[in-house]
PDB file of C-alpha atoms in Angstrom:
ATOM      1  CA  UNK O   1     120.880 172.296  91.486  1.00 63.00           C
ATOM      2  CA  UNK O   2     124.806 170.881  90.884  1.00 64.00           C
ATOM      3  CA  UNK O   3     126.989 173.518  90.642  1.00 63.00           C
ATOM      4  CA  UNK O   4     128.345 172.054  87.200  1.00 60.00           C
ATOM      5  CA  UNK O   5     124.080 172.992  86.033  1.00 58.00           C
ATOM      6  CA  UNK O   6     124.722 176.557  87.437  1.00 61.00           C
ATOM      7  CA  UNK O   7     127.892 176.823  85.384  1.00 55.00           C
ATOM      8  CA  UNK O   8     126.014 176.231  82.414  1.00 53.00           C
ATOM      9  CA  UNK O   9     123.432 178.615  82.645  1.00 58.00           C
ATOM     10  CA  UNK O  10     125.630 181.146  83.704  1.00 51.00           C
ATOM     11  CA  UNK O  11     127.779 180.957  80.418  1.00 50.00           C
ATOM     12  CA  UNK O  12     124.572 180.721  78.029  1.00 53.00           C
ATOM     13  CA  UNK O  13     123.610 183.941  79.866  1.00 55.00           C
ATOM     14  CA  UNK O  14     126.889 185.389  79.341  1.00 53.00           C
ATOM     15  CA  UNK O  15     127.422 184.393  75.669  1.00 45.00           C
ATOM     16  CA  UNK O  16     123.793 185.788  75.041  1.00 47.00           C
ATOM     17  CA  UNK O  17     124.967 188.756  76.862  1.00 52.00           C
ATOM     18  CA  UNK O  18     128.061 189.290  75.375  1.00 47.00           C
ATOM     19  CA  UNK O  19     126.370 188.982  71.806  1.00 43.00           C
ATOM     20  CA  UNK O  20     124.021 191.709  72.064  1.00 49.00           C
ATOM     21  CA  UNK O  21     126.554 194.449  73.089  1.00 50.00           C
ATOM     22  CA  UNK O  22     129.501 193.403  71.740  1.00 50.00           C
ATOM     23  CA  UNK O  23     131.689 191.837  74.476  1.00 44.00           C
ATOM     24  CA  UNK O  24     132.060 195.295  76.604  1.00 44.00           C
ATOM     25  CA  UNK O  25     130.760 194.573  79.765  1.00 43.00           C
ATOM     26  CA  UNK O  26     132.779 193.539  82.440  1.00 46.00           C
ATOM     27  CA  UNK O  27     135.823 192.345  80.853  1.00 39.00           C
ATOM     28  CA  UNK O  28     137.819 192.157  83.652  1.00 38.00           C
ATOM     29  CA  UNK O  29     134.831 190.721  86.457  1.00 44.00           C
ATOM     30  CA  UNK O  30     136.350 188.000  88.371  1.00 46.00           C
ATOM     31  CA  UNK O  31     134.295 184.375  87.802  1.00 50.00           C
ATOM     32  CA  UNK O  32     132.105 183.059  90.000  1.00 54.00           C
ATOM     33  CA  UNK O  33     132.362 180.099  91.866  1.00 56.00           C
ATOM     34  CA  UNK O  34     129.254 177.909  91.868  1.00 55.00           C
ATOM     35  CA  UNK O  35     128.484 175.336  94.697  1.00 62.00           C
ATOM     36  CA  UNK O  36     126.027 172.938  95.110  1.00 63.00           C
ATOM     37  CA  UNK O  37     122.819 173.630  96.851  1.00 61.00           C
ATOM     38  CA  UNK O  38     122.348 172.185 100.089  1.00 55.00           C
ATOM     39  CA  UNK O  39     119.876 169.667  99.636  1.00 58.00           C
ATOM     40  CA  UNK O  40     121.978 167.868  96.315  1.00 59.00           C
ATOM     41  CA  UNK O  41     124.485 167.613  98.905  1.00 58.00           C
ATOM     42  CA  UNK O  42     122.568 166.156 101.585  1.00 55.00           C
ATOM     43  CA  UNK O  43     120.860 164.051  99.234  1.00 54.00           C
ATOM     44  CA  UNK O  44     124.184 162.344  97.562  1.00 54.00           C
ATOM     45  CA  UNK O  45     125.292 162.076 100.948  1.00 53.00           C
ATOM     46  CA  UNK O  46     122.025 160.416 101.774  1.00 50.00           C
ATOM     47  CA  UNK O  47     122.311 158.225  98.443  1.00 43.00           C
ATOM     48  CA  UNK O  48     126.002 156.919  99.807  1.00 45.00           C
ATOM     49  CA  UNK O  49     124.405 155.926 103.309  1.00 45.00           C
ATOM     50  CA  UNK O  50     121.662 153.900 101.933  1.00 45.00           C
ATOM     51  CA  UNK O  51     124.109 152.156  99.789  1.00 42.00           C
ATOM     52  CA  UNK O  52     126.154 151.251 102.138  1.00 42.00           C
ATOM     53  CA  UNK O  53     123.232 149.819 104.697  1.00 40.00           C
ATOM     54  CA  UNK O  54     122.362 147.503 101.637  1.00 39.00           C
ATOM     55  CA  UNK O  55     125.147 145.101 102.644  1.00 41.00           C
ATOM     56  CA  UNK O  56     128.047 146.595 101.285  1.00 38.00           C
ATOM     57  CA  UNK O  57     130.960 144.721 102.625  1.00 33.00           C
ATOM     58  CA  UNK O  58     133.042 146.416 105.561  1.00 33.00           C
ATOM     59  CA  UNK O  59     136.183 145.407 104.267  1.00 32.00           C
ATOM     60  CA  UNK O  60     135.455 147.916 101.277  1.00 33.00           C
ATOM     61  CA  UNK O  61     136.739 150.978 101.125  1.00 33.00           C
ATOM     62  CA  UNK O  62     135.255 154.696 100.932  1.00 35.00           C
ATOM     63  CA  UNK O  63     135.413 155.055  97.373  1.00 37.00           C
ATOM     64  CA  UNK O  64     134.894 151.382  96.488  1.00 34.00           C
ATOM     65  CA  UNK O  65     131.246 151.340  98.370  1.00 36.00           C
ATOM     66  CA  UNK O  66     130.405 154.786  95.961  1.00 32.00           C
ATOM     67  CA  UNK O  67     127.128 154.036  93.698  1.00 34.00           C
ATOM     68  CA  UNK O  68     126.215 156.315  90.618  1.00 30.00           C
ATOM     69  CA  UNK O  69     125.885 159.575  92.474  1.00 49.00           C
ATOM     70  CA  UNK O  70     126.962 158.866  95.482  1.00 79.00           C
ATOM     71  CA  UNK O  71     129.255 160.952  97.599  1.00 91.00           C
ATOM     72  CA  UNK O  72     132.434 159.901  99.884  1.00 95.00           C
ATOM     73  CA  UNK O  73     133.750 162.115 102.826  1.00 96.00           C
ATOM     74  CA  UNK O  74     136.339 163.457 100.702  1.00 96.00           C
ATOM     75  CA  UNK O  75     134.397 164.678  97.997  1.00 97.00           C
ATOM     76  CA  UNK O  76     132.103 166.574 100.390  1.00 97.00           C
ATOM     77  CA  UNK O  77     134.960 167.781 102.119  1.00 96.00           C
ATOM     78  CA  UNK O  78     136.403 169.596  99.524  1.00 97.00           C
ATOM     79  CA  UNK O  79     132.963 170.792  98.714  1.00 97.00           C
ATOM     80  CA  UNK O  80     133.307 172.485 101.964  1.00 98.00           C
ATOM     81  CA  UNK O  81     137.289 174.107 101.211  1.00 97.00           C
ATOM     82  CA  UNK O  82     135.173 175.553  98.039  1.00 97.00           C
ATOM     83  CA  UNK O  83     132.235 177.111 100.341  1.00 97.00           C
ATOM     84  CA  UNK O  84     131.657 180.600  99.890  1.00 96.00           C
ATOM     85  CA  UNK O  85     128.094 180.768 101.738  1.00 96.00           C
ATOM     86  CA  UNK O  86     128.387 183.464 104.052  1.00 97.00           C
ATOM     87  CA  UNK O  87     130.471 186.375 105.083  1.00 97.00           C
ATOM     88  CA  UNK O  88     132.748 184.063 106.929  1.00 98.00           C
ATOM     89  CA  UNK O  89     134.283 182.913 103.945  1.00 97.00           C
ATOM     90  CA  UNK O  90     136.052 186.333 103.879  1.00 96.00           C
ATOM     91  CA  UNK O  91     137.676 186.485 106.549  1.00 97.00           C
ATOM     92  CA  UNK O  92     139.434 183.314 107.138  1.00 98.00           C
ATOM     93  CA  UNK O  93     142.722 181.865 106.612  1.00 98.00           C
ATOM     94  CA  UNK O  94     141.277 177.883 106.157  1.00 98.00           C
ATOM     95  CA  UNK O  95     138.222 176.342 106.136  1.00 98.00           C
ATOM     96  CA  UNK O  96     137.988 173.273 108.855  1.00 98.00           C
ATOM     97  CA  UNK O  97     136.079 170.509 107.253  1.00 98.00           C
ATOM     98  CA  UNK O  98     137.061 168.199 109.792  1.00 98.00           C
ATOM     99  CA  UNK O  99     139.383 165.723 111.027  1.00 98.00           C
ATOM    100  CA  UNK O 100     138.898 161.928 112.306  1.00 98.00           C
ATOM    101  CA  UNK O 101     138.629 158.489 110.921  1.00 98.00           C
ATOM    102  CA  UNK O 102     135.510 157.337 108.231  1.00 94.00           C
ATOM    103  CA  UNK O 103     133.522 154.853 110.372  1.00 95.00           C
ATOM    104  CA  UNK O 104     133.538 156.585 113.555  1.00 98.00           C
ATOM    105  CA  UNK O 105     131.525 155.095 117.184  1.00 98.00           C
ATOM    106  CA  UNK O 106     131.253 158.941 118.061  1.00 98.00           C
ATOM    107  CA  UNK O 107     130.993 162.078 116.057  1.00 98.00           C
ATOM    108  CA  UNK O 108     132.139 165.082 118.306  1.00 98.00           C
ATOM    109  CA  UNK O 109     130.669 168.629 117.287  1.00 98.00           C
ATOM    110  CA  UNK O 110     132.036 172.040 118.542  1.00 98.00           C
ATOM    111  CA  UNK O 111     130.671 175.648 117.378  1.00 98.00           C
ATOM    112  CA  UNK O 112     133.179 176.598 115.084  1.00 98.00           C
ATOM    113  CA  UNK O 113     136.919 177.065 114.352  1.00 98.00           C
ATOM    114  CA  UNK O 114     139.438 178.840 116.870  1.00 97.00           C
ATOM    115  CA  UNK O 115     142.266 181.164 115.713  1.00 97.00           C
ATOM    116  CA  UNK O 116     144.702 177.609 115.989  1.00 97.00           C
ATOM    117  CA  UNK O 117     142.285 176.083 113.719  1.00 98.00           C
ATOM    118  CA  UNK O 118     141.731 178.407 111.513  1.00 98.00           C
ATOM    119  CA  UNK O 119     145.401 178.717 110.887  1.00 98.00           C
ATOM    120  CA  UNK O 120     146.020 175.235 110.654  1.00 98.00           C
ATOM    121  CA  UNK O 121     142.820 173.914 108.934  1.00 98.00           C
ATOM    122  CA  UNK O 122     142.388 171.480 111.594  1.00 98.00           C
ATOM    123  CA  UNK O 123     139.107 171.129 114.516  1.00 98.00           C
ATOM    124  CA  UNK O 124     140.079 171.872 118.332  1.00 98.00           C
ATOM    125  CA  UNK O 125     144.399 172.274 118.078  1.00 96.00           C
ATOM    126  CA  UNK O 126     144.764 174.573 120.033  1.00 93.00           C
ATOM    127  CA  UNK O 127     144.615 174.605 124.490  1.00 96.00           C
ATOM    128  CA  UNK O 128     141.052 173.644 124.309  1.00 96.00           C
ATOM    129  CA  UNK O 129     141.710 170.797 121.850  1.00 97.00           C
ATOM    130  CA  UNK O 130     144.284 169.461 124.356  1.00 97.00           C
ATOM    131  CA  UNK O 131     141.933 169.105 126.341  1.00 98.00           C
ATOM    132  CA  UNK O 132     139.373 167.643 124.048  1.00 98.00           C
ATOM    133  CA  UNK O 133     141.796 164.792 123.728  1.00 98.00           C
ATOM    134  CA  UNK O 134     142.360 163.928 127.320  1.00 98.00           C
ATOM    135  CA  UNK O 135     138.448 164.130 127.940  1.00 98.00           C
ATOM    136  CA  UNK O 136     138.442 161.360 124.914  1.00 98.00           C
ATOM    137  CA  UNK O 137     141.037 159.527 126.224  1.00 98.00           C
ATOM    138  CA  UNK O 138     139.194 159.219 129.472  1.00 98.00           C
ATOM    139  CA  UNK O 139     136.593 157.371 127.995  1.00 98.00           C
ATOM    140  CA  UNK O 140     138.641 155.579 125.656  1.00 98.00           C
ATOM    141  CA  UNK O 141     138.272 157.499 122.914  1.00 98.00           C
ATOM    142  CA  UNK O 142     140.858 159.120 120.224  1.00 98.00           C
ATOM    143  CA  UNK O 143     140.249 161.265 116.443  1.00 98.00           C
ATOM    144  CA  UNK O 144     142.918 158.625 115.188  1.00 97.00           C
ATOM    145  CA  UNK O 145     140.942 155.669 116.005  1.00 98.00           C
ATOM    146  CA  UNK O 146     137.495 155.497 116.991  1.00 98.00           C
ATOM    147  CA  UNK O 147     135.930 159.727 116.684  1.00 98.00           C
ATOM    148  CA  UNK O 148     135.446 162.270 114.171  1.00 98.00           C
ATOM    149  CA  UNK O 149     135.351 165.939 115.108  1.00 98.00           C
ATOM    150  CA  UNK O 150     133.605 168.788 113.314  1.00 98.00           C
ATOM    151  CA  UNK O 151     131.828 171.941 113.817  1.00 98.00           C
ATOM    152  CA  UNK O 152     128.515 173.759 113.304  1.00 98.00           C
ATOM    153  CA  UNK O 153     130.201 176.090 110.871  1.00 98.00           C
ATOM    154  CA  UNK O 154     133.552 175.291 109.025  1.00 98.00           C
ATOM    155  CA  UNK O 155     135.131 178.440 109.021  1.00 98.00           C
ATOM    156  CA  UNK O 156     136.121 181.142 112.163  1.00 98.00           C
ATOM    157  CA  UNK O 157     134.090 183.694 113.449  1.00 98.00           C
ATOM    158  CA  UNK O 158     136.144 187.041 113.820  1.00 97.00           C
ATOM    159  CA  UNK O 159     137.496 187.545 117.216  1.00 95.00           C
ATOM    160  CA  UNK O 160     136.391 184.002 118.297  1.00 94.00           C
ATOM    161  CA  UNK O 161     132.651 185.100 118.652  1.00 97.00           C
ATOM    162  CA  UNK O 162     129.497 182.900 118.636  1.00 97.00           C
ATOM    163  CA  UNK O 163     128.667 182.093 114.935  1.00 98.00           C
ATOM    164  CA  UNK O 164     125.399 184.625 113.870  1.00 98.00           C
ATOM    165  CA  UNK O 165     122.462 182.251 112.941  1.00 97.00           C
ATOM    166  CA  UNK O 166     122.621 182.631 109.210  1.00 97.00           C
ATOM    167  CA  UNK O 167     126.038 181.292 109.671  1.00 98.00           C
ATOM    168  CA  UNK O 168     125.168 178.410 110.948  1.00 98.00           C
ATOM    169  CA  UNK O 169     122.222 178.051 108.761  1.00 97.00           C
ATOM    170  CA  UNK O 170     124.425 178.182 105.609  1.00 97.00           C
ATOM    171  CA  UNK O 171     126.852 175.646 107.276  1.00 98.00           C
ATOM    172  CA  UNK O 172     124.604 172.959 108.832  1.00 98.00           C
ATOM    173  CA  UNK O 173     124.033 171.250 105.612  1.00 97.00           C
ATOM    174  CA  UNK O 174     127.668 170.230 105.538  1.00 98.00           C
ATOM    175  CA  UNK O 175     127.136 168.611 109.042  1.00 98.00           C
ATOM    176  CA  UNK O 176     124.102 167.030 108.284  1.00 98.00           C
ATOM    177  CA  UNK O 177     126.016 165.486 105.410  1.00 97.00           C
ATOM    178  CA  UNK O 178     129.147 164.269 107.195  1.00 98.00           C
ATOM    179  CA  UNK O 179     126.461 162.143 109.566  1.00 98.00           C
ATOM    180  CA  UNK O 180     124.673 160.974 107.404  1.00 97.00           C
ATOM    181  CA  UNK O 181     128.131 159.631 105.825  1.00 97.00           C
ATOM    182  CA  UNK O 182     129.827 158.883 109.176  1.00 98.00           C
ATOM    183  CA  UNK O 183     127.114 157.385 110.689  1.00 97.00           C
ATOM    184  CA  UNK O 184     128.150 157.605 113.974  1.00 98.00           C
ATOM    185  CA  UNK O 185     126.530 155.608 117.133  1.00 98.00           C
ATOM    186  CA  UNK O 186     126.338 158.899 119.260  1.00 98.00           C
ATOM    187  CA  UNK O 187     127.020 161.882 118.988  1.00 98.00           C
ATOM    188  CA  UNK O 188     128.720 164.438 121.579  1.00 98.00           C
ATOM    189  CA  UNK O 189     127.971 168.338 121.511  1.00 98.00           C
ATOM    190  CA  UNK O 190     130.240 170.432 123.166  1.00 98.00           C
ATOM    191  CA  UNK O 191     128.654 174.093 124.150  1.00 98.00           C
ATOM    192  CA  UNK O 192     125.247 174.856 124.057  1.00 98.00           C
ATOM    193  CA  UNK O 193     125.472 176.293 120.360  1.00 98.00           C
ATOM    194  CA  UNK O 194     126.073 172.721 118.949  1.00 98.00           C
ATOM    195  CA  UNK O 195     123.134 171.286 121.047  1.00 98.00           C
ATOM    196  CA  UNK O 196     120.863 173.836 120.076  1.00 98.00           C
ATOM    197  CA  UNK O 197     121.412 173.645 116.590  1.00 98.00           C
ATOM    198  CA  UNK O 198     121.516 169.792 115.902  1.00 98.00           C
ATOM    199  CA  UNK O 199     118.304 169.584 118.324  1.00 97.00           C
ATOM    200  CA  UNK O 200     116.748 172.684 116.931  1.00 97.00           C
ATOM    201  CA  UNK O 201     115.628 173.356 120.399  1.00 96.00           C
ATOM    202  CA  UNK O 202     116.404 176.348 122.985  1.00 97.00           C
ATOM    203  CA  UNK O 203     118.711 174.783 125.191  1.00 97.00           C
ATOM    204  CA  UNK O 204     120.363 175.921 128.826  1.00 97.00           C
ATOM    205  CA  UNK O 205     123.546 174.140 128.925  1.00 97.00           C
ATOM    206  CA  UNK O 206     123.955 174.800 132.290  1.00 97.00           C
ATOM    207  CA  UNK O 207     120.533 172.635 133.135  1.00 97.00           C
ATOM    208  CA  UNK O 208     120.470 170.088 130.305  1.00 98.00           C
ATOM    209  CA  UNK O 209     124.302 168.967 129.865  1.00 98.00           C
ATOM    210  CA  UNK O 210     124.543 165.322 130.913  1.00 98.00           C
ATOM    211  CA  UNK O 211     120.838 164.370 129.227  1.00 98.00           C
ATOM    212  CA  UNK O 212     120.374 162.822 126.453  1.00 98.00           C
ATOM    213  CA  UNK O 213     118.665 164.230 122.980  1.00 98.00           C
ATOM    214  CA  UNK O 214     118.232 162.511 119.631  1.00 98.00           C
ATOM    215  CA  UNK O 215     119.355 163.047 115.901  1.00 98.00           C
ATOM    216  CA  UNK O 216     117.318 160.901 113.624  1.00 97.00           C
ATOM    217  CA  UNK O 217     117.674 157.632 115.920  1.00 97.00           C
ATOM    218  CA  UNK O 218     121.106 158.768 117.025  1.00 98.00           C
ATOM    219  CA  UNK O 219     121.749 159.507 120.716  1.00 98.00           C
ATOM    220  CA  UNK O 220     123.218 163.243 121.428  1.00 98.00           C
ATOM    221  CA  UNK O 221     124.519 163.963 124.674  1.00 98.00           C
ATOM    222  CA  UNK O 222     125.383 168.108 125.318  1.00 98.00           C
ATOM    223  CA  UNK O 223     128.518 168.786 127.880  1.00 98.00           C
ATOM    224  CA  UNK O 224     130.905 171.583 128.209  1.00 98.00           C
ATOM    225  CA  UNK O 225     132.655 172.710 125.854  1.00 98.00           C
ATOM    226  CA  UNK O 226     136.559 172.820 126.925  1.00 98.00           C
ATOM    227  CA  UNK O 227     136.938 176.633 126.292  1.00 97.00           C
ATOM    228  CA  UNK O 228     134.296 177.138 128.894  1.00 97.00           C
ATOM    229  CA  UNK O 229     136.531 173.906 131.344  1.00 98.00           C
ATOM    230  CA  UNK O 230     139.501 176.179 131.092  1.00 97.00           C
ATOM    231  CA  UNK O 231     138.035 179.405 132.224  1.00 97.00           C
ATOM    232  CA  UNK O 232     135.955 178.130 134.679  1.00 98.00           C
ATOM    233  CA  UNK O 233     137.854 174.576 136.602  1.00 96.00           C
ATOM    234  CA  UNK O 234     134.894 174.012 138.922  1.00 97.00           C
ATOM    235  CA  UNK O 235     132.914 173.188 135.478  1.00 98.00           C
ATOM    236  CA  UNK O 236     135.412 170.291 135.072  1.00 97.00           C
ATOM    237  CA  UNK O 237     133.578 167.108 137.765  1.00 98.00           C
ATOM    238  CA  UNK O 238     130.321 167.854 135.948  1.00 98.00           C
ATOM    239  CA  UNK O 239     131.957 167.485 132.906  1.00 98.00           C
ATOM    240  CA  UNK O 240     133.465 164.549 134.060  1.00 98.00           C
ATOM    241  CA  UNK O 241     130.376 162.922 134.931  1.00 98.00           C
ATOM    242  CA  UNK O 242     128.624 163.605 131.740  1.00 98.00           C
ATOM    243  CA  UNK O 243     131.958 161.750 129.863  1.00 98.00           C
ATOM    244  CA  UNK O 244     131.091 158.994 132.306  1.00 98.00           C
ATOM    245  CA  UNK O 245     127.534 158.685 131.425  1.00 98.00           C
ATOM    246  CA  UNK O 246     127.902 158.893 127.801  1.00 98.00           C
ATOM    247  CA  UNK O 247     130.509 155.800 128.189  1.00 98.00           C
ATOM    248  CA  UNK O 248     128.076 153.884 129.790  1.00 98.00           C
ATOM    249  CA  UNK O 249     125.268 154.770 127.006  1.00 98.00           C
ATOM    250  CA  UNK O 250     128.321 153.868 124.555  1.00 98.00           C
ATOM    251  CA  UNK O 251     128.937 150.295 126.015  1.00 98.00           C
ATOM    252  CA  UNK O 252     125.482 149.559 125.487  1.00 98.00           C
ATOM    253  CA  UNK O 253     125.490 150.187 122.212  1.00 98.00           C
ATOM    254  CA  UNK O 254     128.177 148.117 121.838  1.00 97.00           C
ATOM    255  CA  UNK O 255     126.972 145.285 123.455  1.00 97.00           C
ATOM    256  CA  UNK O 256     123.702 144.881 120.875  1.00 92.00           C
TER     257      UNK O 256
END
């Protein structure tokens, strides 16, 4: 259901409220926010991907490519600044949609916000996004030209811990719909909490980083994340050979 159908019921149910005793009750309740659910996003999102794969031309831009119904980054995005899901919503400072260009080669996906994102509304800004970069830039890759970078859930977990599973639950629909915009060619996971819940599968991240998984035809390669790099610097060669291997599986897909 749209949020704009919720709105409606709710006032009808007020009015009808209000009428039978006398407009006493909660005069001075704060109004509720409605959302989408989660599958009318996915499925606008869905609507806008199709559209474009029916030859739209390239040259067109976000919003000129938008069919009845269909929904561009943006829009979703501030869906997400509106999200009140979960408990995280109460204990942030900004939501992190996410930050890259539109028609990205690779989609990179971390757990969740940091206290540096969280303040600044932006995805990995703070040591470990440093890093982030120069891995990227190692394999010829940038947010400002050729990646987009989000996370499982948009919002911080309090004292940096690992987002509870009905946090990520409420989030991933966002996620889902920001690929299934993006489109990306592959897709790189960093930590074993992204891997896990894109693949849906139990994942060691110390045995499987480096292999390959897919997302609905999309390959999805699990490394390191750069939080665990910077505690731990013998981490970094593996990591560096995973960045080298998903190059190569990169340039292929390229090359077709």
């Amino acid at each position: 259901m749209k949020a704009d159908e919720k709105q409606l019921i709710y006032t009808l149910l007020k009015t009808a409220d209000a009428y039978e005793c006398g407009y006493t009750r909660d005069k001075f309740k704060a109004e509720p926010v409605f959302e989408d659910d989660a599958e009318q996003i996915k499925a606008e999102a869905t609507i806008q991907s199709d559209e474009q794969m029916s030859g739209s031309s390239p040259n067109m831009t976000n919003n000129e490519n938008l069919g009845t119904g269909a929904l561009s980054l943006d829009e979703l995005n501030a869906k997400i600044l509106r999200c009140t899901r979960c408990g995280l919503a109460r204990t942030r400072n900004n939501v992190v949609p996410g930050m890259g260009v539109q028609n990205p080669e690779v989609l990179v996906v971390g757990e969740g916000p940091g206290h540096d994102e969280d303040m600044q509304g932006l995805p990995f800004v703070g040591k470990a996004g440093v890093l982030l970069d120069r891995m990227l830039a190692a394999i010829g890759l940038d947010r400002k030209t050729n990646c987009y970078i989000a996370n499982i859930v948009k919002c911080r977990p309090p004292e940096n811990r690992n987002p509870f599973p009905d946090e990520q639950s409420a989030c991933f629909s966002f996620l889902e719909a920001q690929i299934h915009i993006l489109k990306p060619k592959m897709i790189l996971c960093m930590g074993k909490i992204a891997i896990e819940k894109i693949t849906g599968q139990s994942i060691a991240i110390t045995q499987k980083h480096g292999e390959f998984f897919d997302y609905n035809g999309i390959p999805v390669m699990p490394t390191y994340h750069p939080s665990a790099l910077l505690r731990n610097e013998e981490l970094k060669r593996p990591a560096w050979e995973d960045l080298k291997k998903f190059k190569k599986r990169l340039d292929e897909i390229r090359a077709n």
